XYZ file of C-alpha atoms in Angstrom:
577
model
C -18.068 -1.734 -8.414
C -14.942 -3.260 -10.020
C -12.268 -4.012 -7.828
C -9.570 -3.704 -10.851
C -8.416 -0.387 -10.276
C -7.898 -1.128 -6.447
C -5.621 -4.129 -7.562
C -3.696 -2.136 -10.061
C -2.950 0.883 -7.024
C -2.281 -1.740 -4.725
C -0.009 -4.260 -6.869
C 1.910 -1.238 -8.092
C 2.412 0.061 -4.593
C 3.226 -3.668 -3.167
C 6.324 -3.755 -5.288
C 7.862 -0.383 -3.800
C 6.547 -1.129 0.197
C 8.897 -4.301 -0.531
C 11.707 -3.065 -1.484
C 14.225 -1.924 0.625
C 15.727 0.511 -1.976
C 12.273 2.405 -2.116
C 10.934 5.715 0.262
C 7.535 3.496 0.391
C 9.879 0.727 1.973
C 7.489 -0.952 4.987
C 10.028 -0.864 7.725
C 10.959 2.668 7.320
C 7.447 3.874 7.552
C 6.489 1.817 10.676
C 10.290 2.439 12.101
C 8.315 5.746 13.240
C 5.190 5.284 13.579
C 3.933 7.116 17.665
C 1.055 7.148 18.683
C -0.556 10.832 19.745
C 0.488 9.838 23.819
C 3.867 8.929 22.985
C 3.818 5.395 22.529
C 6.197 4.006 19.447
C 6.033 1.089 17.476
C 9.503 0.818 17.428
C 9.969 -0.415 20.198
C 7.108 -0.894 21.769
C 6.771 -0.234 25.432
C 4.670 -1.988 27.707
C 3.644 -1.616 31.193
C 2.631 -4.903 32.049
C 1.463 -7.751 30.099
C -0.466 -10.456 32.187
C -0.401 -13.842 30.256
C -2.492 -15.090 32.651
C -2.643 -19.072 34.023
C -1.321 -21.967 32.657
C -3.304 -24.700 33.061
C -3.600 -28.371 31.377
C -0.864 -30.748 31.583
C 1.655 -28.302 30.898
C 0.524 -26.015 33.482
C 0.548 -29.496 36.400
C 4.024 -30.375 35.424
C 5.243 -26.866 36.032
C 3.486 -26.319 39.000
C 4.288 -29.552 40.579
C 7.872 -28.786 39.996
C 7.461 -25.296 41.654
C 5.554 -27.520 44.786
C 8.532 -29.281 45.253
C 10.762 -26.937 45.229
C 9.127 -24.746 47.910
C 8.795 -28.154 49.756
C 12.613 -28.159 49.612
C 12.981 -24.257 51.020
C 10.063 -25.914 53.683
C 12.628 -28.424 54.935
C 15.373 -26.145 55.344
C 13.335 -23.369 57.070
C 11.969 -26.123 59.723
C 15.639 -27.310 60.708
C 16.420 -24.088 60.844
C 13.402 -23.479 63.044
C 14.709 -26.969 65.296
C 18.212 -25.304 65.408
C 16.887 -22.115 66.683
C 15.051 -24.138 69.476
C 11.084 -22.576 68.242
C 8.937 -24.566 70.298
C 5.836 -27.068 69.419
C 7.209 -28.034 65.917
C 6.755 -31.903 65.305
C 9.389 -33.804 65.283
C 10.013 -34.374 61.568
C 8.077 -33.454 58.062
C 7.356 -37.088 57.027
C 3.742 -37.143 57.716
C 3.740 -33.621 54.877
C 4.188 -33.337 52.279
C 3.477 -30.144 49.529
C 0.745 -30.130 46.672
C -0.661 -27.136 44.242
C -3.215 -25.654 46.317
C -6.620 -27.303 44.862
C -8.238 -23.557 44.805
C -5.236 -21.842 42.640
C -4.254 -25.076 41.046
C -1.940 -23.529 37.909
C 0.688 -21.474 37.813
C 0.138 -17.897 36.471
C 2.672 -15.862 34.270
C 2.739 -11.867 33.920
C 5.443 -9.248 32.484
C 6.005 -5.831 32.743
C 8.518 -3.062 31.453
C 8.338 -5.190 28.060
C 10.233 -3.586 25.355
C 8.978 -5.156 21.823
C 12.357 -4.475 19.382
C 11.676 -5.268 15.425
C 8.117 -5.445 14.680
C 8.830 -2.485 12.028
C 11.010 -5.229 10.041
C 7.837 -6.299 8.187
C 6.314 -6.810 4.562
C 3.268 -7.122 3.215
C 1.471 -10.283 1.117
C -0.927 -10.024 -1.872
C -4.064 -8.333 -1.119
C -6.917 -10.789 -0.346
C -10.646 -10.913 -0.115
C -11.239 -7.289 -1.964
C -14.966 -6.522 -1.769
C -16.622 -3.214 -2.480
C -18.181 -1.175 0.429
C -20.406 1.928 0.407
C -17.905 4.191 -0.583
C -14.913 2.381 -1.235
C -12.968 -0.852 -0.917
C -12.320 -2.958 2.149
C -9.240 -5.923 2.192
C -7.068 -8.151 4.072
C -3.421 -7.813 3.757
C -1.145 -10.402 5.671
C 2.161 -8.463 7.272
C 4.494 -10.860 8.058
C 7.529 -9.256 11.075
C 11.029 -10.501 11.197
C 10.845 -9.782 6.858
C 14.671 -8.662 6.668
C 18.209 -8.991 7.672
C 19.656 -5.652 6.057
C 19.741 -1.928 6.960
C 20.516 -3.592 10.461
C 17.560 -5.379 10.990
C 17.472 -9.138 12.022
C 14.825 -11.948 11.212
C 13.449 -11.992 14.714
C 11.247 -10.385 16.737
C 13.096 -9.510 20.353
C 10.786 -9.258 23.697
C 12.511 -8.355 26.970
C 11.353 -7.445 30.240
C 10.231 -8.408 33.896
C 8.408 -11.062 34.648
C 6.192 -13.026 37.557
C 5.876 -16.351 38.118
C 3.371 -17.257 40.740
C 2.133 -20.141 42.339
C -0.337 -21.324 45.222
C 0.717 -24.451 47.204
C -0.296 -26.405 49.973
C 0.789 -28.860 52.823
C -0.896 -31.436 53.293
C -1.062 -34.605 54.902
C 1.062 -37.682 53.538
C -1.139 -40.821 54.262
C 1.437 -42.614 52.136
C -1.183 -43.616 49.944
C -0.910 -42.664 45.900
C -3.696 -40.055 45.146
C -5.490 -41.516 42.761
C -6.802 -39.251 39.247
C -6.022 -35.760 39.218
C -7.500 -34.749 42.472
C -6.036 -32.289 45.017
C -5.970 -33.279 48.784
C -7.025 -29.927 51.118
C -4.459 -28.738 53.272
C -3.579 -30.083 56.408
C -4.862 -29.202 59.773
C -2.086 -29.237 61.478
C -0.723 -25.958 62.556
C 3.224 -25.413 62.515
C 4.511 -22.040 63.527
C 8.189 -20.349 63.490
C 9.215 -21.555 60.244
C 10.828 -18.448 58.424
C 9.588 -17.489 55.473
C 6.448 -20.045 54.988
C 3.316 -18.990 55.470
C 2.410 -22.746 56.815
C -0.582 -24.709 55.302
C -1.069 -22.616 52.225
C 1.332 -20.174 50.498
C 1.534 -18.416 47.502
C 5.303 -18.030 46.408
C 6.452 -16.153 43.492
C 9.675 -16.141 41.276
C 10.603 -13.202 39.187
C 13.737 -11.676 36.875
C 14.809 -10.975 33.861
C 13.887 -12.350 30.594
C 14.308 -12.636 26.715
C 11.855 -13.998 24.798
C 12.589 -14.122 20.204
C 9.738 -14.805 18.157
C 9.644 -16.017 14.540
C 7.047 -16.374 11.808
C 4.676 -13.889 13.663
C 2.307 -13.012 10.997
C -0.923 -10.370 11.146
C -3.893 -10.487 8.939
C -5.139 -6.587 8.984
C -8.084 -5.580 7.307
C -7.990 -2.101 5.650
C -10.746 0.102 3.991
C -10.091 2.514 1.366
C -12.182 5.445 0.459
C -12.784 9.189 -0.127
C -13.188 11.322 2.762
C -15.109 14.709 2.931
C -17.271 16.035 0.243
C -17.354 17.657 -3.284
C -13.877 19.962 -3.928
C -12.834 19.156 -0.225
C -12.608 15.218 -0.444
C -9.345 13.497 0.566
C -8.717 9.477 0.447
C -8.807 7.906 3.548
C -6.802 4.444 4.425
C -8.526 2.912 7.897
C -7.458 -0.244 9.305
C -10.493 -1.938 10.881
C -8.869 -4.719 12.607
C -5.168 -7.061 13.656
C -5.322 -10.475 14.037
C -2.273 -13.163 14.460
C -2.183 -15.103 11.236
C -0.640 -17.775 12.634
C 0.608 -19.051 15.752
C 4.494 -17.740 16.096
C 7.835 -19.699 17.724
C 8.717 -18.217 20.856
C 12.134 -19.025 21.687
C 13.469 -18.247 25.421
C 17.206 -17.000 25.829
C 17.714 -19.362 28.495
C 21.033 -18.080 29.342
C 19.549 -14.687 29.950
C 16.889 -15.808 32.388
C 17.484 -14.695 35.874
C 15.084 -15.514 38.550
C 14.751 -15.133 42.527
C 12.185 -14.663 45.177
C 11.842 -14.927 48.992
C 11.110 -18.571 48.581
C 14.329 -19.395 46.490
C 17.455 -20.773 47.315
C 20.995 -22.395 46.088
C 18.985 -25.501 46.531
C 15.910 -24.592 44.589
C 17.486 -22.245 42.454
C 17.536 -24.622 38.931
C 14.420 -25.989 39.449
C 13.050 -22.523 39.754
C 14.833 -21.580 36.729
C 13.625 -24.429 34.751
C 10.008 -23.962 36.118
C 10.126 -20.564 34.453
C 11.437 -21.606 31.359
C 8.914 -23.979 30.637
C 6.259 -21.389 31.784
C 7.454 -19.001 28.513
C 7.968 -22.017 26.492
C 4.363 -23.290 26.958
C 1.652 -23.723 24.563
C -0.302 -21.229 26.938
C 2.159 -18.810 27.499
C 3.012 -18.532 23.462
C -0.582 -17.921 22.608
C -1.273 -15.427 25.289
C 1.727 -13.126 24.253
C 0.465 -13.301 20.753
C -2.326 -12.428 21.988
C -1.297 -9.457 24.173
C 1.248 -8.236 21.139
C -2.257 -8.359 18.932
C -4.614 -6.386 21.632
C -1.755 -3.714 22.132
C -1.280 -3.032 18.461
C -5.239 -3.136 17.637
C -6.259 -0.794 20.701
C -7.612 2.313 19.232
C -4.838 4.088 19.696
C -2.145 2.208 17.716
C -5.194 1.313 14.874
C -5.792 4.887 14.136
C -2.514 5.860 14.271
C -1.681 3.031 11.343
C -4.473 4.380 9.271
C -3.026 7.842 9.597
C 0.413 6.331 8.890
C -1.111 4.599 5.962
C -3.567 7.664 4.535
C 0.176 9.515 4.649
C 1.861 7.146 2.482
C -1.042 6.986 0.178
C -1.723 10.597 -0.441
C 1.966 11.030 -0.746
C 1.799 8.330 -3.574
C -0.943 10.527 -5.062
C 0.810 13.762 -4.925
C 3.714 12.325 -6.376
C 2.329 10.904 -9.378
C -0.687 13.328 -10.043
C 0.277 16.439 -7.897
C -1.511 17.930 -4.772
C -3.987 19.284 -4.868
C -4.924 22.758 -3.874
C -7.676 22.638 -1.127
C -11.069 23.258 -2.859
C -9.684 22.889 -6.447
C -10.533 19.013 -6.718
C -12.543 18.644 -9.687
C -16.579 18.066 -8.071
C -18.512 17.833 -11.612
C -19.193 13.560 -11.494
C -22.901 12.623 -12.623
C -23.395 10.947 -14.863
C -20.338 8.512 -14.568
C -21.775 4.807 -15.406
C -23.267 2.967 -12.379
C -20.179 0.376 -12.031
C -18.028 3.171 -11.048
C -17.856 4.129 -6.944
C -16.585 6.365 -5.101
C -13.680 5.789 -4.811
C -12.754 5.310 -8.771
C -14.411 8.654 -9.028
C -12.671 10.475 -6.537
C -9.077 9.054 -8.349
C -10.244 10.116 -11.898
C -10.872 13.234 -10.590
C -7.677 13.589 -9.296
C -6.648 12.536 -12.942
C -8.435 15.247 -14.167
C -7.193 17.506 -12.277
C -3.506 16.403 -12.934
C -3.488 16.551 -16.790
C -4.751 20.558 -15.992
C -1.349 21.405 -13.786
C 1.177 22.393 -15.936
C 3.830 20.835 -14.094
C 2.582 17.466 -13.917
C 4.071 14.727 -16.297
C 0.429 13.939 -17.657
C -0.112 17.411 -18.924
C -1.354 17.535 -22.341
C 1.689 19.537 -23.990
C 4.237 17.659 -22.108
C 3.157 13.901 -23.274
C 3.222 15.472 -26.833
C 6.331 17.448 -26.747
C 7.883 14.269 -25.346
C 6.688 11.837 -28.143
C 9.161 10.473 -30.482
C 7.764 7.446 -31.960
C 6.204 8.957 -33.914
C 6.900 12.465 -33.091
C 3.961 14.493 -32.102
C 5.087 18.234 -32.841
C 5.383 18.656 -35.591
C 3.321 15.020 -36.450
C 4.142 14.469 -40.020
C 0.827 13.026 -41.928
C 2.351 12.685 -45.159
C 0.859 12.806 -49.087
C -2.692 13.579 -49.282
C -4.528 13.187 -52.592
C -6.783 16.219 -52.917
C -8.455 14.948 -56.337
C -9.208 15.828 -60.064
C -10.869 19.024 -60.418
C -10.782 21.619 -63.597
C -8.626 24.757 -63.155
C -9.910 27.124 -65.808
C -10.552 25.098 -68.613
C -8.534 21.519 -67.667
C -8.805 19.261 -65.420
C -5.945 18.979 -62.875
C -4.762 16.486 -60.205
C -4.409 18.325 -56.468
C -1.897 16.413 -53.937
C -0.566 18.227 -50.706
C 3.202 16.506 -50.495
C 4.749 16.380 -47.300
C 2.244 17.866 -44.846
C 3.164 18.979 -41.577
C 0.832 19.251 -38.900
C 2.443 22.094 -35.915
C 0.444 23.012 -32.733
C -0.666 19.391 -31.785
C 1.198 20.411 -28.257
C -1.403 23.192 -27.962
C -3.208 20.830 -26.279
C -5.762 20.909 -23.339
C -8.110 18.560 -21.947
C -10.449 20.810 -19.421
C -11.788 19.379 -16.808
C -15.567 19.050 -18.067
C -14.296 17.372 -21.253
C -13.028 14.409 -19.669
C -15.717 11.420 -17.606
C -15.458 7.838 -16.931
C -16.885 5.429 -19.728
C -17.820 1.722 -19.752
C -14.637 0.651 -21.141
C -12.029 3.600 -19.653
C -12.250 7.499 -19.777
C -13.327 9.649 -23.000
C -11.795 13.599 -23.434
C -12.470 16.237 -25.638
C -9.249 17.166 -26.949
C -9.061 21.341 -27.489
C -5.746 22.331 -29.784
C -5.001 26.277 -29.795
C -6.078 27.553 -26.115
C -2.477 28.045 -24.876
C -0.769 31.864 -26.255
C 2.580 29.795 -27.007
C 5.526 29.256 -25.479
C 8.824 28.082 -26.348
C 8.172 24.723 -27.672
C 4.374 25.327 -28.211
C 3.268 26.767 -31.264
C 0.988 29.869 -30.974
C -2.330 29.378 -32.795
C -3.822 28.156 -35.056
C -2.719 24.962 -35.689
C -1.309 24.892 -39.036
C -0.374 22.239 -41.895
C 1.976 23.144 -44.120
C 3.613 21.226 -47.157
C 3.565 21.447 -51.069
C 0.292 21.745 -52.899
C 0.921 20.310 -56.546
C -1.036 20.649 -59.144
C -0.308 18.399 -62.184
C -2.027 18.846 -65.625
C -2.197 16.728 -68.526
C 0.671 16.849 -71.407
C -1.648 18.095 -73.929
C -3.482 20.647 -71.510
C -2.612 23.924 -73.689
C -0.696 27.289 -73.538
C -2.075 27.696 -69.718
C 0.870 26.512 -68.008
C 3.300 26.965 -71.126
C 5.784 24.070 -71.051
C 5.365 22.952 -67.640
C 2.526 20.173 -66.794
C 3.089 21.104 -62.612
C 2.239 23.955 -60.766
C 3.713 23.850 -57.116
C 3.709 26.007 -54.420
C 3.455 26.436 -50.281
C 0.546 24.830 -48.809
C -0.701 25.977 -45.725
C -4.192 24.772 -44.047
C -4.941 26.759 -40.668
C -7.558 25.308 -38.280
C -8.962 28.090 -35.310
C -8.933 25.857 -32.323
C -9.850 22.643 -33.813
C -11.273 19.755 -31.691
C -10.745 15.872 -31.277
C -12.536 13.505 -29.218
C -10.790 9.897 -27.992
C -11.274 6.855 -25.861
C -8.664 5.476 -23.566
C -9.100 1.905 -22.287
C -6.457 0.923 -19.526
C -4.602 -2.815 -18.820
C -1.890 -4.282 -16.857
C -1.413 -5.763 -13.570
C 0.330 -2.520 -11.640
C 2.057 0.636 -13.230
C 5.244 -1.409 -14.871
C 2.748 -3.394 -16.311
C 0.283 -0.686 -17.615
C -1.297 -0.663 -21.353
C -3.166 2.627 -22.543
C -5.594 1.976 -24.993
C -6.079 4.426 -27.602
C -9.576 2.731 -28.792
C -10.741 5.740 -30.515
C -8.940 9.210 -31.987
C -11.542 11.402 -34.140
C -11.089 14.490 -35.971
C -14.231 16.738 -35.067
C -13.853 19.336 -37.945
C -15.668 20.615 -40.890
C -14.694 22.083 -43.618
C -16.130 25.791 -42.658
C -13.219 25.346 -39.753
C -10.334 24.978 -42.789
C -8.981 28.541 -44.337
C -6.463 27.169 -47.199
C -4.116 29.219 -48.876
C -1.289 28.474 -51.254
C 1.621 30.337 -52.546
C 2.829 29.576 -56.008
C 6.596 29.186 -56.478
C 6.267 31.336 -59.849
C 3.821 33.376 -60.843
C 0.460 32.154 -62.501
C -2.253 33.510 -63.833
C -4.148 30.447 -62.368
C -3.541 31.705 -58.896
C -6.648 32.824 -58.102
C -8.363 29.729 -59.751
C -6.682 27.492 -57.921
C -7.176 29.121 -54.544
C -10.182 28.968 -55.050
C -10.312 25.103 -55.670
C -8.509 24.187 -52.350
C -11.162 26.277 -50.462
C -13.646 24.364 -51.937
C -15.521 21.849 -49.503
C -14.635 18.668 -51.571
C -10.538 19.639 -51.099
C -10.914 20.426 -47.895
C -13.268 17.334 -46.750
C -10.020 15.223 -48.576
C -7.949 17.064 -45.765
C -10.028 16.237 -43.164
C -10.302 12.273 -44.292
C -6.534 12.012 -45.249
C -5.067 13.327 -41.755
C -7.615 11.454 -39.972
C -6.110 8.534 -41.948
C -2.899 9.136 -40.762
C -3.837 9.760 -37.040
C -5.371 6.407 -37.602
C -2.836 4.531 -38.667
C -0.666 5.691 -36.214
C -3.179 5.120 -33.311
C -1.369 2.155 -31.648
C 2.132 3.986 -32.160
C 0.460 6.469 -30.215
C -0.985 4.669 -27.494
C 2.693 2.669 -26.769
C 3.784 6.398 -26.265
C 1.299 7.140 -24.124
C 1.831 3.931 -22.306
C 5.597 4.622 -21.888
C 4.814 8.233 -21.025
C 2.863 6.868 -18.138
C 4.856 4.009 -17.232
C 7.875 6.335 -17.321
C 6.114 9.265 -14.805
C 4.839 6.782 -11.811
C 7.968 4.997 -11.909
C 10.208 8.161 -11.189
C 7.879 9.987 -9.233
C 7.620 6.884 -6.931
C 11.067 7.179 -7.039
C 12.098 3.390 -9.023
């Protein structure tokens, strides 16, 4: 399968999900998207969030910090302990000292009540990596948050909430001597009792508050699949995102100023270093990629994914209907073998959709519409101009037949039925059927007619027939009982503003039997019948046929530009600019 027509849908539809000024705009789709349980996208909502430990160097220096700290609140509690007289307590803390506890050796970072403000303020890249599937299409399109500043959104993705900071330390024994490498000393044997609020040797102590995290140039790659759903008259297309990944690594920026922080284990004294053991924790490498991470898992759960693809499906079918019309359930056109090979699915299920669309009278694509809207050239009535209709002998001389200024009227009596159109190698191919509509106001009834002058010019020395005069004229009129035409679109152009119609082909499919010619002489003749008789005649009417097929030849590009701006004109107000 081609992936052309997938690129022309989606390029068209790109230009419109980007622009603010559109109802396809990105932002105001997602602004309220919910899932079935309640759960928006704008904001998001979180329980909890664990980011999980923080280890490597970053992780150390943070923790070590945190050590000393609750080494500090340590000191304090024992002279408050010696104050209060508790007994057994040694008589200083210089042989301790504090360490991360060698069993819990990192510090550890969760959130909860997050609230998730602006990831609806996105746009979407180029599609990438299109490759035919069973039925359909599948594609990776890059959504980039934080897209826009207007209709009072800002460039940043805002993350608030509660978080934990935890850590497990140790005392231990302070030989004095420098530990050497990396390794952590086991806590110390010695047992100390009555100091308030340490549990002594080993102790996990926690900090918590408020926090505000912004994050910038947080990217998703999401991989979508497009296809026809259902069967036969009942299918529907489908638009299912398979999977949300982080592009790329975003900048997490923490609101210092807004950090608050306290726990049982903090103090005046310990306070800052607290504070800027917590700030570092949610400026880490660690803690940056595990809330991307956590932001990726809750948007990809099962819950959010399907309700993007029913988000998406909406947007597309509402594309759909706009341009081509609903369609009533069970009318969808079904009849599709037969279609050439390179055509799936999915193109199938959209040209039938086109088929059905040039059959609803109130779509912009139906047949009498396009016509009566034609102006260059002008379609009803289409003017072919002289025809030469030949020498031939009236009575006794030879005369030359011309039809001046034919007028063709009833081209608008158009239809293309369903079964006349299919899919070709290089576009679509229709039976064109003139004279199946009664009439209406701007539709001729049938037949379709041609109407002109017929002249009939005979030589100077041609005799008493015609008395003085050398030209017989009179009203021409050719009528055609539901006459048919078969042509071959071809279709270019990156996306809708872009699109070229094609009209590669445009053939007459008459013969003469189908022509009833009649002419009525300005003044009487006694040639009347004679020359009635000659237009009838196969050879006049075959130089009908040829000379309006001429015409509708020569003006076969004219005609496809109108087509093309026909087309062009539709999508772009029915997907409103």
């Amino acid at each position: 399968m081609a992936t052309k027509l997938v690129d022309f849908i989606y390029a068209t539809m790109y230009k419109r999900i980007n622009n603010p000024d559109s109802p396809y705009w990105l932002p105001t789709v997602l602004k309220d998207v919910r899932t079935p349980d309640g759960q928006a996208l704008n904001p998001l909502t979180v329980e909890a969030w664990d980011i999980g430990q923080l280890d490597g160097t970053e992780g150390k220096t943070i923790g070590d910090a945190i050590s000393s700290a609750w080494w500090i609140f340590v000191g304090a509690a024992f002279d408050d302990a010696k104050d209060r007289g508790v007994p057994d307590l040694p008589d200083d803390l210089d042989p301790f000292n504090s360490q991360r506890d060698a069993d819990h050796p990192y510090p550890s970072l969760s959130l909860t009540t997050v609230t998730v403000d602006g990831l609806a303020n996105a746009s979407v890249g180029e599609l990438q990596n299109l490759a035919p599937t069973d039925k359909g299409y599948r594609g990776t399109v890059r959504v980039t948050t934080a897209a826009y500043d207007t209709h009072g959104w800002q460039k940043q993705i805002t993350v608030k909430g509660t978080y934990s900071l935890v850590q497990h330390v140790v005392v231990i024994d302070d030989t004095g001597e420098q530990n050497a490498g990396e390794d952590l000393k086991p806590p110390t044997k010695v047992v100390v009792k009555g100091l308030e609020g340490v549990e002594w040797p080993r102790q996990e102590i926690e900090g918590h508050g408020q926090f505000t995290v912004t994050a910038q140039d947080l990217a998703f790659d999401v991989v979508l699949r497009a296809e026809p759903t259902g069967t036969g008259v009942n299918r529907t297309p489908q638009l299912t995102v398979e999977s949300i990944t982080v592009a790329s690594q975003p900048t997490f920026h923490l609101d210092e100023k807004s950090l608050t922080i306290e726990g049982s284990t903090i103090d005046q004294a310990t306070l800052e270093v607290w504070k800027q053991a917590a700030a570092d924790a949610f400026n880490s490498d660690d803690a940056g990629k595990a809330l991307a991470a956590k932001l990726v898992d809750t948007l990809a759960a099962p819950s959010f994914r399907d309700q993007f693809s029913a988000t998406l499906t909406g947007q597309l079918a509402k594309a759909l209907d706009g341009v081509l019309g609903a369609v009533p359930q069970g009318n969808l056109p079904s009849d599709d073998s037969g279609f050439p090979a390179k055509y799936g699915p999915l193109e199938i299920y959209l040209f039938d959709r086109l088929r059905a669309c040039v059959n609803d009278t109130g779509s912009g694509f139906y047949p009498p519409t396009v016509v009566l809207g034609a102006s260059d050239p002008v379609l009803e009535p289409y003017d072919v101009g002289d025809i030469d209709l030949g020498s031939h002998k009236i009575g006794v001389v030879t005369a030359d037949l011309s039809f001046k200024g034919g007028t063709i009227k009833g081209i608008s009596n158009l239809l293309i039925p369903v079964k006349d159109a299919a899919l070709t190698d290089g576009g679509i191919g229709a039976t064109l059927r003139f004279g199946r509509l009664p009439g209406a106001a701007q539709v001729p009834a049938p037949p379709l007619t041609i109407t002109g002058t017929g002249v009939i010019s005979f030589p100077d020395s041609s005799g008493s027939a015609v008395d003085d005069d050398d030209t017989i004229k009179g009203d021409l009129t050719v009528t055609i009982d539901q006459p048919t035409a078969t042509a071959a679109l071809s279709f270019t152009g990156r996306d809708a503003d872009e699109l070229t119609i094609g009209l590669d082909a445009l053939a007459l499919d008459l013969v003469t039997k189908d022509l009833q010619v009649a002419i009525h002489l300005q003044e009487p003749s006694p040639l009347e019948k004679i020359i009635q008789k000659v237009l009838n005649s196969d050879e006049v009417k075959q130089r009908i046929i040829t000379g309006v097929q001429g015409t509708a030849d020569s003006h076969r590009g004219d005609i496809a530009k109108e087509l093309t701006a026909n087309a062009r004109t539709v999508i772009r107000a029915k997907l409103g600019g």
